[in-house]
CSV table of C-alpha atoms and ligand atoms in Angstrom, one decimal:
chain,number,residue,atom,x,y,z
A,1,MET,CA,-6.6,44.9,-9.4
A,2,SER,CA,-9.8,44.3,-11.1
A,3,THR,CA,-13.0,43.4,-10.2
A,4,ALA,CA,-12.0,39.7,-11.2
A,5,SER,CA,-8.7,39.6,-9.7
A,6,ARG,CA,-10.1,40.5,-6.9
A,7,SER,CA,-12.9,38.2,-5.8
A,8,ARG,CA,-11.1,35.4,-6.9
A,9,PHE,CA,-8.0,36.9,-4.6
A,10,THR,CA,-10.7,36.6,-1.5
A,11,ARG,CA,-11.2,34.1,-3.0
A,12,SER,CA,-8.2,32.1,-2.4
A,13,ILE,CA,-8.1,33.0,0.8
A,14,ALA,CA,-10.4,32.0,2.2
A,15,SER,CA,-9.8,28.7,0.6
A,16,ALA,CA,-6.6,28.8,2.6
A,17,VAL,CA,-7.7,29.4,5.6
A,18,LEU,CA,-10.3,26.7,5.1
A,19,LEU,CA,-7.2,24.3,3.9
A,20,ALA,CA,-5.4,25.1,7.0
A,21,LEU,CA,-7.9,25.1,9.3
A,22,LEU,CA,-8.4,21.5,8.1
A,23,ILE,CA,-5.0,19.9,7.8
A,24,GLY,CA,-4.2,21.6,10.7
A,25,ALA,CA,-1.6,24.4,9.7
A,26,PRO,CA,-1.6,28.0,10.9
A,27,ALA,CA,-4.0,30.1,9.3
A,28,PRO,CA,-2.0,32.1,6.6
A,29,ALA,CA,-2.1,36.2,7.8
A,30,PRO,CA,-4.5,37.2,4.7
A,31,ALA,CA,-1.8,40.4,3.9
A,32,ALA,CA,1.1,37.6,3.9
A,33,ALA,CA,-0.6,34.9,1.7
A,34,ALA,CA,-2.1,37.5,-1.0
A,35,PRO,CA,-1.1,35.5,-4.2
A,36,ALA,CA,-0.1,37.1,-7.3
A,37,PRO,CA,-3.4,38.0,-9.4
A,38,VAL,CA,-3.5,34.5,-11.6
A,39,ALA,CA,-2.0,35.8,-15.1
A,40,ALA,CA,-3.2,34.6,-18.6
A,41,PRO,CA,-0.1,31.6,-18.4
A,42,ALA,CA,2.3,31.4,-21.0
A,43,ALA,CA,2.0,29.7,-24.3
A,44,SER,CA,4.5,27.0,-22.9
A,45,ALA,CA,2.4,26.5,-19.7
A,46,PRO,CA,1.2,22.9,-19.1
A,47,PHE,CA,-1.8,23.8,-17.7
A,48,THR,CA,-4.5,26.9,-18.6
A,49,ALA,CA,-5.8,28.8,-15.7
A,50,ALA,CA,-8.7,27.1,-16.4
A,51,GLN,CA,-7.8,23.3,-15.4
A,52,LEU,CA,-5.8,24.7,-12.7
A,53,GLU,CA,-8.6,26.3,-10.6
A,54,ALA,CA,-10.6,23.1,-11.6
A,55,ALA,CA,-9.0,21.1,-10.0
A,56,ARG,CA,-7.9,24.0,-6.9
A,57,SER,CA,-11.9,23.8,-6.7
A,58,LEU,CA,-11.8,20.0,-6.8
A,59,ARG,CA,-9.0,20.1,-3.9
A,60,GLU,CA,-11.2,22.5,-1.5
A,61,ARG,CA,-14.4,19.7,-2.9
A,62,CYS,CA,-12.3,16.4,-1.3
A,63,LEU,CA,-11.1,18.3,1.8
A,64,VAL,CA,-15.2,18.1,2.9
A,65,ASP,CA,-15.8,15.4,1.3
A,66,ASP,CA,-15.8,11.8,3.9
A,67,THR,CA,-16.5,9.8,1.0
A,68,GLY,CA,-13.5,8.1,1.8
A,69,TYR,CA,-14.2,7.6,4.8
A,70,GLU,CA,-17.2,5.9,5.2
A,71,THR,CA,-16.1,4.1,2.8
A,72,LEU,CA,-13.6,2.4,4.2
A,73,ARG,CA,-16.2,1.5,7.2
A,74,SER,CA,-17.9,0.0,4.8
A,75,LEU,CA,-15.6,-1.8,3.8
A,76,THR,CA,-13.9,-3.3,7.2
A,77,ARG,CA,-17.6,-3.4,8.7
A,78,GLU,CA,-19.0,-5.2,6.4
A,79,VAL,CA,-16.3,-7.7,4.8
A,80,GLY,CA,-13.3,-7.5,7.1
A,81,PRO,CA,-10.6,-9.8,6.5
A,82,ARG,CA,-9.8,-10.7,2.6
A,83,SER,CA,-7.5,-12.6,2.3
A,84,ALA,CA,-6.2,-14.5,-1.5
A,85,GLY,CA,-8.8,-16.7,-1.8
A,86,SER,CA,-10.3,-16.6,1.1
A,87,PRO,CA,-14.3,-16.5,2.0
A,88,GLY,CA,-13.2,-13.0,2.6
A,89,ASP,CA,-11.7,-12.7,-0.9
A,90,ALA,CA,-14.9,-13.4,-2.7
A,91,ARG,CA,-17.1,-11.0,-0.2
A,92,ALA,CA,-14.8,-8.4,-1.2
A,93,VAL,CA,-15.5,-8.5,-5.0
A,94,ALA,CA,-19.2,-8.5,-4.1
A,95,TRP,CA,-19.1,-5.5,-1.9
A,96,ALA,CA,-16.6,-3.9,-4.5
A,97,LEU,CA,-18.9,-4.2,-7.2
A,98,ALA,CA,-21.6,-2.7,-5.5
A,99,LYS,CA,-19.6,0.6,-3.8
A,100,LEU,CA,-18.1,1.5,-7.4
A,101,ARG,CA,-21.1,1.6,-9.0
A,102,GLU,CA,-23.1,3.2,-5.4
A,103,LEU,CA,-20.3,6.0,-6.0
A,104,GLY,CA,-21.2,6.9,-10.0
A,105,LEU,CA,-18.9,4.7,-11.2
A,106,LYS,CA,-19.1,3.3,-15.0
A,107,ASN,CA,-18.3,0.1,-16.7
A,108,VAL,CA,-17.9,-1.5,-13.5
A,109,HIS,CA,-16.6,-4.9,-13.9
A,110,ALA,CA,-15.0,-7.9,-12.2
A,111,GLU,CA,-11.9,-9.2,-14.1
A,112,PRO,CA,-10.9,-13.4,-13.0
A,113,VAL,CA,-7.4,-13.5,-11.5
A,114,THR,CA,-6.4,-17.1,-10.3
A,115,VAL,CA,-5.1,-16.7,-6.6
A,116,PRO,CA,-2.8,-18.8,-4.5
A,117,HIS,CA,-4.7,-20.4,-1.3
A,118,TRP,CA,-3.2,-20.2,1.3
A,119,ILE,CA,-5.2,-21.8,4.7
A,120,ARG,CA,-4.1,-19.9,8.1
A,121,GLY,CA,-4.3,-23.2,10.7
A,122,THR,CA,-3.5,-22.3,14.5
A,123,CYS,CA,0.4,-21.9,16.6
A,124,SER,CA,2.0,-22.1,19.0
A,125,VAL,CA,6.2,-20.6,19.8
A,126,ASP,CA,6.6,-22.0,23.9
A,127,VAL,CA,10.0,-21.6,25.3
A,128,VAL,CA,10.7,-25.5,26.6
A,129,ALA,CA,14.2,-24.4,28.6
A,130,PRO,CA,15.7,-22.6,30.4
A,131,TRP,CA,12.9,-21.1,31.5
A,132,PRO,CA,9.6,-21.9,30.1
A,133,GLN,CA,6.9,-19.7,29.0
A,134,PRO,CA,4.3,-19.2,25.7
A,135,LEU,CA,5.1,-16.8,23.2
A,136,ALA,CA,2.7,-14.3,20.7
A,137,ALA,CA,3.5,-15.7,17.4
A,138,VAL,CA,1.5,-16.1,14.2
A,139,ALA,CA,2.7,-17.9,10.7
A,140,LEU,CA,4.2,-16.5,8.2
A,141,GLY,CA,2.1,-16.7,5.1
A,142,GLY,CA,2.6,-20.1,2.5
A,143,SER,CA,4.3,-21.8,5.8
A,144,VAL,CA,3.9,-25.3,6.2
A,145,ALA,CA,2.2,-27.2,9.1
A,146,THR,CA,4.9,-28.8,11.7
A,147,PRO,CA,4.2,-32.6,12.7
A,148,ASP,CA,1.4,-33.0,14.7
A,149,ALA,CA,3.1,-33.0,18.2
A,150,GLY,CA,5.5,-29.5,16.7
A,151,ILE,CA,9.2,-29.5,16.2
A,152,GLU,CA,11.4,-28.6,19.5
A,153,ALA,CA,14.7,-27.8,19.1
A,154,GLU,CA,17.6,-25.3,20.0
A,155,ILE,CA,17.3,-22.2,18.9
A,156,VAL,CA,20.0,-21.1,16.9
A,157,PRO,CA,20.0,-16.4,16.7
A,158,VAL,CA,21.1,-14.9,13.6
A,159,THR,CA,20.1,-11.0,12.5
A,160,ASN,CA,19.6,-11.9,8.7
A,161,LEU,CA,20.5,-13.6,5.5
A,162,ASP,CA,24.0,-12.4,5.0
A,163,GLU,CA,25.1,-13.4,8.7
A,164,LEU,CA,23.3,-17.0,8.1
A,165,ALA,CA,25.8,-17.2,5.0
A,166,LYS,CA,28.3,-16.9,7.0
A,167,ILE,CA,27.7,-19.7,9.5
A,168,ASP,CA,28.9,-22.5,9.7
A,169,SER,CA,25.4,-25.0,8.5
A,170,THR,CA,26.5,-28.4,11.2
A,171,ARG,CA,25.7,-25.5,13.8
A,172,ILE,CA,22.4,-24.5,12.3
A,173,ALA,CA,21.6,-28.3,11.1
A,174,GLY,CA,18.2,-29.6,13.4
A,175,LYS,CA,18.2,-26.5,14.8
A,176,ILE,CA,14.9,-24.1,14.8
A,177,VAL,CA,17.0,-20.9,12.9
A,178,PHE,CA,15.9,-17.5,15.2
A,179,TYR,CA,15.7,-14.2,13.1
A,180,THR,CA,16.6,-11.3,15.4
A,181,GLY,CA,16.7,-8.4,13.1
A,182,ARG,CA,15.5,-5.5,13.8
A,183,MET,CA,13.2,-2.9,11.5
A,184,ALA,CA,14.0,0.7,12.0
A,185,ARG,CA,11.3,3.3,12.5
A,186,ALA,CA,11.2,5.9,9.2
A,187,ALA,CA,9.1,8.4,8.0
A,188,ASP,CA,10.2,6.6,4.2
A,189,GLY,CA,9.2,3.3,5.1
A,190,SER,CA,13.3,2.1,4.6
A,191,GLY,CA,13.3,0.1,7.8
A,192,TYR,CA,10.9,-2.4,6.0
A,193,GLY,CA,12.9,-3.0,2.8
A,194,ARG,CA,16.0,-3.9,4.7
A,195,ALA,CA,13.7,-6.0,7.4
A,196,VAL,CA,11.7,-8.0,5.3
A,197,THR,CA,14.2,-9.8,3.1
A,198,VAL,CA,14.1,-12.4,6.3
A,199,ARG,CA,10.6,-13.3,6.0
A,200,GLY,CA,10.8,-13.6,2.2
A,201,ARG,CA,13.9,-15.8,2.5
A,202,GLY,CA,14.6,-16.7,5.3
A,203,ALA,CA,13.0,-20.2,5.9
A,204,ALA,CA,14.4,-21.0,2.2
A,205,GLU,CA,18.1,-20.0,2.9
A,206,ALA,CA,18.1,-21.7,7.0
A,207,ALA,CA,16.0,-24.5,5.0
A,208,LYS,CA,19.5,-25.3,3.3
A,209,ARG,CA,21.3,-25.7,5.2
A,210,GLY,CA,19.6,-28.1,7.5
A,211,ALA,CA,17.5,-25.5,10.0
A,212,LEU,CA,13.7,-27.7,10.9
A,213,GLY,CA,11.9,-24.4,11.6
A,214,VAL,CA,12.2,-20.7,11.4
A,215,ILE,CA,11.3,-17.7,13.9
A,216,ILE,CA,11.3,-14.5,13.3
A,217,ARG,CA,11.0,-11.2,15.2
A,218,SER,CA,9.2,-9.4,13.8
A,219,VAL,CA,8.9,-7.3,10.4
A,220,GLY,CA,7.1,-4.2,12.4
A,221,THR,CA,8.3,-1.3,14.8
A,222,ASP,CA,5.4,-1.7,18.0
A,223,ARG,CA,5.8,-3.0,21.0
A,224,ASN,CA,2.5,-4.3,21.0
A,225,ARG,CA,2.3,-8.4,21.8
A,226,LEU,CA,0.8,-8.3,18.5
A,227,ALA,CA,3.2,-10.9,15.8
A,228,HIS,CA,3.2,-8.7,11.9
A,229,THR,CA,2.8,-12.1,9.4
A,230,GLY,CA,3.1,-11.2,5.5
A,231,GLY,CA,4.2,-13.8,2.4
A,232,MET,CA,7.8,-15.4,2.5
A,233,ARG,CA,8.5,-16.1,-1.6
A,234,PRO,CA,8.7,-19.7,-2.5
A,235,GLU,CA,10.9,-20.3,-4.8
A,236,ALA,CA,11.0,-23.6,-7.5
A,237,GLY,CA,12.9,-26.4,-5.7
A,238,ASP,CA,12.7,-24.5,-2.0
A,239,ILE,CA,13.1,-26.5,1.1
A,240,GLN,CA,9.7,-26.0,3.2
A,241,ILE,CA,10.2,-26.4,6.8
A,242,PRO,CA,7.4,-23.6,9.0
A,243,ALA,CA,8.3,-19.9,9.8
A,244,LEU,CA,5.8,-18.0,11.7
A,245,ALA,CA,7.0,-14.8,13.3
A,246,ILE,CA,6.9,-13.5,17.4
A,247,SER,CA,5.5,-10.0,18.8
A,248,ASN,CA,8.3,-7.9,19.2
A,249,PRO,CA,7.9,-7.7,23.3
A,250,ASP,CA,8.7,-11.6,22.8
A,251,ALA,CA,11.8,-11.7,21.0
A,252,ASP,CA,13.1,-9.5,23.0
A,253,LEU,CA,12.4,-12.3,25.8
A,254,LEU,CA,13.5,-15.1,23.7
A,255,GLU,CA,17.4,-12.5,23.4
A,256,ASP,CA,17.5,-12.4,26.7
A,257,GLN,CA,16.9,-16.0,27.8
A,258,LEU,CA,19.8,-16.1,25.0
A,259,ALA,CA,21.8,-13.8,26.5
A,260,SER,CA,21.8,-16.3,30.0
A,261,GLY,CA,24.6,-18.0,27.6
A,262,GLN,CA,22.5,-21.1,28.5
A,263,PRO,CA,20.2,-23.0,25.1
A,264,VAL,CA,16.8,-21.8,24.4
A,265,ARG,CA,14.7,-24.9,23.7
A,266,LEU,CA,11.5,-24.0,21.5
A,267,ARG,CA,8.9,-26.1,20.3
A,268,MET,CA,6.5,-24.5,17.8
A,269,ARG,CA,3.0,-25.4,16.4
A,270,ASN,CA,1.5,-25.0,13.6
A,271,THR,CA,-1.5,-26.1,11.9
A,272,SER,CA,-2.0,-24.2,8.2
A,273,SER,CA,-2.2,-25.5,4.8
A,274,TRP,CA,-2.2,-25.4,0.8
A,275,ALA,CA,-5.8,-25.3,-0.9
A,276,ASP,CA,-6.4,-25.7,-5.2
A,277,SER,CA,-5.8,-22.3,-6.3
A,278,ALA,CA,-8.8,-20.0,-6.2
A,279,ARG,CA,-10.7,-17.7,-8.4
A,280,SER,CA,-10.3,-13.8,-6.9
A,281,ALA,CA,-10.9,-10.7,-9.4
A,282,ASN,CA,-9.7,-7.0,-10.2
A,283,VAL,CA,-12.2,-5.1,-9.8
A,284,VAL,CA,-13.0,-2.2,-12.3
A,285,GLY,CA,-15.1,0.9,-12.6
A,286,GLU,CA,-14.7,4.5,-14.2
A,287,ILE,CA,-15.3,8.2,-14.7
A,288,PRO,CA,-15.3,8.4,-18.1
A,289,GLY,CA,-13.4,11.5,-20.1
A,290,ARG,CA,-15.0,13.3,-22.2
A,291,GLU,CA,-12.4,13.5,-25.3
A,292,ARG,CA,-10.7,10.1,-25.5
A,293,PRO,CA,-12.5,7.7,-23.1
A,294,ARG,CA,-9.9,5.0,-24.5
A,295,GLU,CA,-7.2,6.3,-23.2
A,296,VAL,CA,-7.1,5.6,-19.6
A,297,VAL,CA,-5.2,6.9,-15.9
A,298,VAL,CA,-5.1,4.0,-13.5
A,299,LEU,CA,-5.7,4.7,-9.8
A,300,GLY,CA,-4.8,1.8,-7.9
A,301,ALA,CA,-5.1,-0.4,-4.6
A,302,HIS,CA,-5.2,-3.8,-3.5
A,303,LEU,CA,-8.6,-4.9,-2.9
A,304,ASP,CA,-6.8,-8.1,-0.5
A,305,SER,CA,-5.1,-8.1,3.1
A,306,TRP,CA,-3.8,-10.1,5.2
A,307,ASP,CA,-6.8,-12.1,7.7
A,308,LEU,CA,-5.3,-10.6,11.1
A,309,GLY,CA,-6.8,-7.9,11.0
A,310,GLN,CA,-9.3,-5.5,9.6
A,311,GLY,CA,-6.9,-4.4,6.1
A,312,ALA,CA,-7.7,-1.1,7.0
A,313,HIS,CA,-4.6,0.7,6.6
A,314,ASP,CA,-2.7,-1.9,4.2
A,315,ASP,CA,-5.0,-1.8,1.9
A,316,GLY,CA,-8.5,-0.5,2.7
A,317,ALA,CA,-7.4,3.0,2.8
A,318,GLY,CA,-5.9,3.0,-0.7
A,319,VAL,CA,-9.5,1.3,-1.5
A,320,ALA,CA,-11.2,4.0,-0.1
A,321,ILE,CA,-9.3,6.9,-1.4
A,322,MET,CA,-9.2,6.2,-4.9
A,323,SER,CA,-12.7,5.1,-5.0
A,324,ALA,CA,-13.3,8.1,-3.4
A,325,ALA,CA,-11.3,10.6,-5.5
A,326,ALA,CA,-12.9,8.7,-8.5
A,327,LYS,CA,-16.5,9.4,-7.5
A,328,LEU,CA,-15.5,13.7,-6.5
A,329,ILE,CA,-14.2,13.8,-10.3
A,330,GLY,CA,-17.5,12.3,-11.8
A,331,GLU,CA,-19.6,14.8,-9.4
A,332,ALA,CA,-16.5,17.8,-11.3
A,333,PRO,CA,-18.3,20.3,-13.2
A,334,GLN,CA,-16.3,19.1,-15.8
A,335,LYS,CA,-14.8,15.9,-16.3
A,336,PRO,CA,-11.3,15.5,-17.5
A,337,ARG,CA,-10.6,14.7,-21.4
A,338,ARG,CA,-9.5,11.5,-20.8
A,339,THR,CA,-11.2,8.2,-18.5
A,340,VAL,CA,-10.4,7.8,-14.5
A,341,ARG,CA,-9.8,3.7,-14.6
A,342,VAL,CA,-10.1,2.8,-10.7
A,343,VAL,CA,-8.2,-1.2,-10.9
A,344,LEU,CA,-9.0,-2.2,-7.5
A,345,PHE,CA,-6.5,-5.5,-7.9
A,346,ALA,CA,-6.0,-9.4,-6.1
A,347,ASN,CA,-3.8,-10.3,-3.9
A,348,GLU,CA,-1.2,-8.3,-3.8
A,349,GLU,CA,0.0,-10.0,-0.4
A,350,PHE,CA,0.4,-13.0,-1.8
A,351,GLY,CA,2.5,-12.8,-5.2
A,352,LEU,CA,0.6,-9.4,-6.8
A,353,SER,CA,-1.8,-12.1,-8.8
A,354,GLY,CA,-4.1,-9.5,-10.0
A,355,ALA,CA,-1.9,-7.0,-10.9
A,356,ARG,CA,0.1,-9.3,-13.1
A,357,THR,CA,-2.3,-10.8,-14.7
A,358,TYR,CA,-3.8,-7.0,-15.4
A,359,ALA,CA,-0.7,-6.3,-17.1
A,360,ARG,CA,-0.7,-9.4,-19.0
A,361,ASP,CA,-4.7,-8.6,-20.4
A,362,HIS,CA,-4.3,-5.4,-20.6
A,363,GLY,CA,-0.5,-5.3,-22.3
A,364,ALA,CA,-0.9,-6.0,-25.9
A,365,GLU,CA,0.5,-2.9,-27.5
A,366,ALA,CA,-2.6,-0.9,-28.8
A,367,GLU,CA,-4.1,-1.3,-25.6
A,368,ALA,CA,-1.1,-0.3,-23.3
A,369,ALA,CA,-0.4,2.5,-25.5
A,370,ASN,CA,-4.2,3.8,-24.1
A,371,HIS,CA,-2.7,3.6,-20.0
A,372,VAL,CA,-1.4,6.5,-19.9
A,373,PHE,CA,-0.8,7.5,-16.4
A,374,GLY,CA,-0.8,5.6,-13.2
A,375,MET,CA,-0.9,5.8,-9.7
A,376,GLU,CA,-1.2,3.4,-7.0
A,377,SER,CA,-2.2,3.9,-3.0
A,378,ASP,CA,-0.9,1.5,-1.2
A,379,LEU,CA,1.4,3.0,1.8
A,380,GLY,CA,-2.1,3.9,4.8
A,381,ALA,CA,-3.7,6.5,5.3
A,382,PHE,CA,-1.4,9.1,6.8
A,383,ALA,CA,-0.3,12.4,5.9
A,384,PRO,CA,0.7,12.5,2.2
A,385,VAL,CA,4.4,14.2,2.5
A,386,GLY,CA,6.3,13.3,-1.3
A,387,LEU,CA,5.4,13.0,-4.8
A,388,HIS,CA,7.7,11.4,-7.0
A,389,ALA,CA,6.7,10.5,-11.0
A,390,ARG,CA,8.4,8.7,-13.4
A,391,VAL,CA,7.9,11.0,-17.2
A,392,PRO,CA,9.9,12.1,-19.3
A,393,ALA,CA,11.9,14.6,-18.6
A,394,ASP,CA,10.3,17.2,-20.6
A,395,ARG,CA,6.8,16.5,-19.2
A,396,LEU,CA,8.9,17.5,-15.2
A,397,PRO,CA,7.4,21.0,-15.6
A,398,ALA,CA,3.2,19.9,-15.9
A,399,VAL,CA,4.6,17.2,-12.1
A,400,ARG,CA,5.8,20.1,-11.0
A,401,ALA,CA,2.7,22.4,-11.8
A,402,MET,CA,0.4,19.5,-10.3
A,403,GLN,CA,2.6,18.9,-7.3
A,404,ASP,CA,2.5,23.0,-6.6
A,405,LEU,CA,-1.8,22.3,-5.7
A,406,LEU,CA,-0.3,19.8,-3.8
A,407,ALA,CA,2.1,21.7,-1.8
A,408,PRO,CA,-0.9,23.4,0.2
A,409,LEU,CA,-1.1,20.4,1.6
A,410,GLY,CA,2.6,19.6,2.8
A,411,VAL,CA,3.2,17.8,-0.3
A,412,GLU,CA,7.2,18.5,-1.9
A,413,TYR,CA,8.4,17.5,-5.0
A,414,ARG,CA,10.6,14.3,-3.9
A,415,GLY,CA,12.1,13.8,-7.6
A,416,ASN,CA,11.5,11.4,-11.1
A,417,ASP,CA,12.4,8.3,-10.1
A,418,ALA,CA,8.5,6.6,-8.8
A,419,SER,CA,8.1,2.8,-9.3
A,420,GLY,CA,4.4,2.7,-9.4
A,421,ASP,CA,4.9,0.9,-6.1
A,422,ALA,CA,4.3,-2.6,-6.4
A,423,ASP,CA,0.7,-3.1,-8.2
A,424,VAL,CA,0.8,-0.2,-10.4
A,425,GLY,CA,4.5,-1.2,-11.1
A,426,GLN,CA,3.3,-4.1,-13.4
A,427,ILE,CA,1.6,-1.4,-15.6
A,428,ALA,CA,4.8,1.1,-15.1
A,429,ALA,CA,6.8,-1.7,-16.9
A,430,LEU,CA,4.7,-1.5,-20.3
A,431,GLY,CA,5.6,2.4,-20.5
A,432,VAL,CA,3.1,3.8,-18.8
A,433,PRO,CA,4.3,6.9,-16.9
A,434,VAL,CA,3.3,6.9,-13.1
A,435,MET,CA,4.1,9.2,-10.2
A,436,ASP,CA,4.7,7.4,-6.0
A,437,LEU,CA,2.7,9.5,-3.3
A,438,ASP,CA,5.1,9.0,-0.2
A,439,THR,CA,2.7,9.5,3.6
A,440,ASP,CA,4.4,10.2,6.2
A,441,ALA,CA,5.2,5.8,7.2
A,442,THR,CA,6.2,7.0,10.7
A,443,GLU,CA,3.5,4.7,12.3
A,444,TYR,CA,2.0,2.6,9.7
A,445,PHE,CA,4.4,0.2,10.6
A,446,ASP,CA,3.4,0.0,14.1
A,447,TYR,CA,-0.7,-1.4,12.4
A,448,HIS,CA,1.0,-2.9,8.8
A,449,HIS,CA,-0.3,-6.7,8.9
A,450,THR,CA,-1.3,-7.3,12.5
A,451,ALA,CA,-4.2,-8.2,14.1
A,452,ASN,CA,-4.4,-4.2,15.1
A,453,ASP,CA,-5.1,-2.6,11.7
A,454,THR,CA,-8.3,-1.8,11.8
A,455,PHE,CA,-10.8,1.3,11.9
A,456,ASP,CA,-10.8,3.0,14.5
A,457,LYS,CA,-6.8,3.2,13.4
A,458,VAL,CA,-7.5,5.7,10.8
A,459,ASP,CA,-8.4,9.1,10.7
A,460,PRO,CA,-10.8,11.0,8.7
A,461,ALA,CA,-8.8,14.1,7.9
A,462,LEU,CA,-5.4,12.4,6.8
A,463,VAL,CA,-8.1,10.2,4.2
A,464,ARG,CA,-9.9,13.5,3.0
A,465,ARG,CA,-6.4,14.8,2.8
A,466,ASN,CA,-5.7,11.9,0.7
A,467,VAL,CA,-8.4,11.8,-1.3
A,468,ALA,CA,-8.0,15.4,-2.7
A,469,CYS,CA,-3.9,14.9,-3.9
A,470,TYR,CA,-5.1,11.8,-5.8
A,471,ALA,CA,-8.2,13.4,-7.2
A,472,VAL,CA,-6.2,16.1,-8.2
A,473,LEU,CA,-3.4,14.1,-10.0
A,474,ALA,CA,-5.6,12.3,-11.8
A,475,TRP,CA,-7.6,15.2,-12.7
A,476,LEU,CA,-5.1,17.1,-14.1
A,477,ALA,CA,-3.2,14.3,-15.7
A,478,ALA,CA,-6.4,12.9,-17.6
A,479,ASP,CA,-6.7,16.3,-18.5
A,480,TYR,CA,-2.8,16.9,-19.1
A,481,ALA,CA,-3.5,18.2,-23.0
A,482,PRO,CA,0.0,17.3,-25.0
A,483,GLY,CA,0.2,13.9,-22.2
A,484,PHE,CA,2.4,11.9,-20.4
A,485,GLY,CA,4.7,10.4,-23.2
A,486,ARG,CA,5.8,7.0,-22.6
A,487,MET,CA,8.9,5.6,-20.8
A,488,PRO,CA,11.1,3.0,-21.4
A,489,LYS,CA,9.6,-0.2,-20.8
A,490,GLY,CA,10.9,-2.6,-17.7
A,491,ARG,CA,11.8,-1.8,-14.4
B,1,ZN,ZN1,-0.6,-3.0,0.6
């Protein structure tokens, strides 16, 4: 072993131990963990030894830096809730412009976006019979108001939209439909997709059958007495009826009352309203590339949040993680060849206005072609566990080399089936290769869209680990000499 490779060996053992301490994994025994001496890469290797070493040292730097966590503290403390079109939304845009500049990003600017503006009022749900009591409820985003006196009617329990479709409409007309389906807890968050359909279309489908209003069991996995809000997915021609979510324990109570065999009557009230569409903005900042600054790797997150909590995990964490990753890339000894661009999207929650506007404004052929890669963080600041790519097959060796550097952080390779997620997915549809970094979402849907999505629920060590992952991926993607090429357009 040469002196040079010995010192590299010693350094990598030291960093493996440090890493193990940081992520709470058992520290490797020096003998067992001895890596092979770093050999010169084969001619076909996607990255040079120098590139990999630069990324590795960036990873180590990120694992001891709290810029991400402190950025999230600043956002939740100084802005708080920031739903589309609200005063908090405007404050968030101003905050983001100042914060990205403070973090040393360049070309920081706002790109105007028109957003829908729904205003939450107050709401209540009370059991009137057989055993009167109040329930914990929130309005779903976009719900219309009830008459002042509220709506009082018998409830009809329905598991989901499929079951609704099979029920004779005469049983629905004049009633309140109660969607009872439960969201399943899962590390990959897969219960959400199945459960959320009633939030999107439950009211519209019930209205077609003559329902007066809709109550849904919260789309969430917790047993707190807090209901989960979230946007409905209105379509042209929908009949609009009020739609509220009740907490999981309250949904259990209603099911218990129904199990008595007696009719259950509810009174629901809601005073939310729609205002004219409002101005918001995508906030953009960059670490310019050293060789090809016009070519950009996009790091996306959404700046808006629901209004009940502080939007800490959803998606303040993504905002903080991506901003910190860019800052640390900017401070690295070697800037990557291409530009790393942070895009903090307006209004993801209520129809992807920011991402759609970005894809439209940057979607002309030449400019779209300069978008060479994209990633998004919008699954909370939880442990990163898996990496998906969507790249041409001949670029997969580069993906595997990138994932290798994240393996000590617990990230496995999960396939060439990434979507880009909600916002960056709009850019992926232009043919831009993307990656998705899965987090362990087991707990995410306990907090998601509730008053409990607050800063205290976020673990600083997991913020650091996410920052390290995105910084490594973004640095290597932006420095990858051949680039990732293009994918077919569309989703
Ligand atoms: Zn989100």
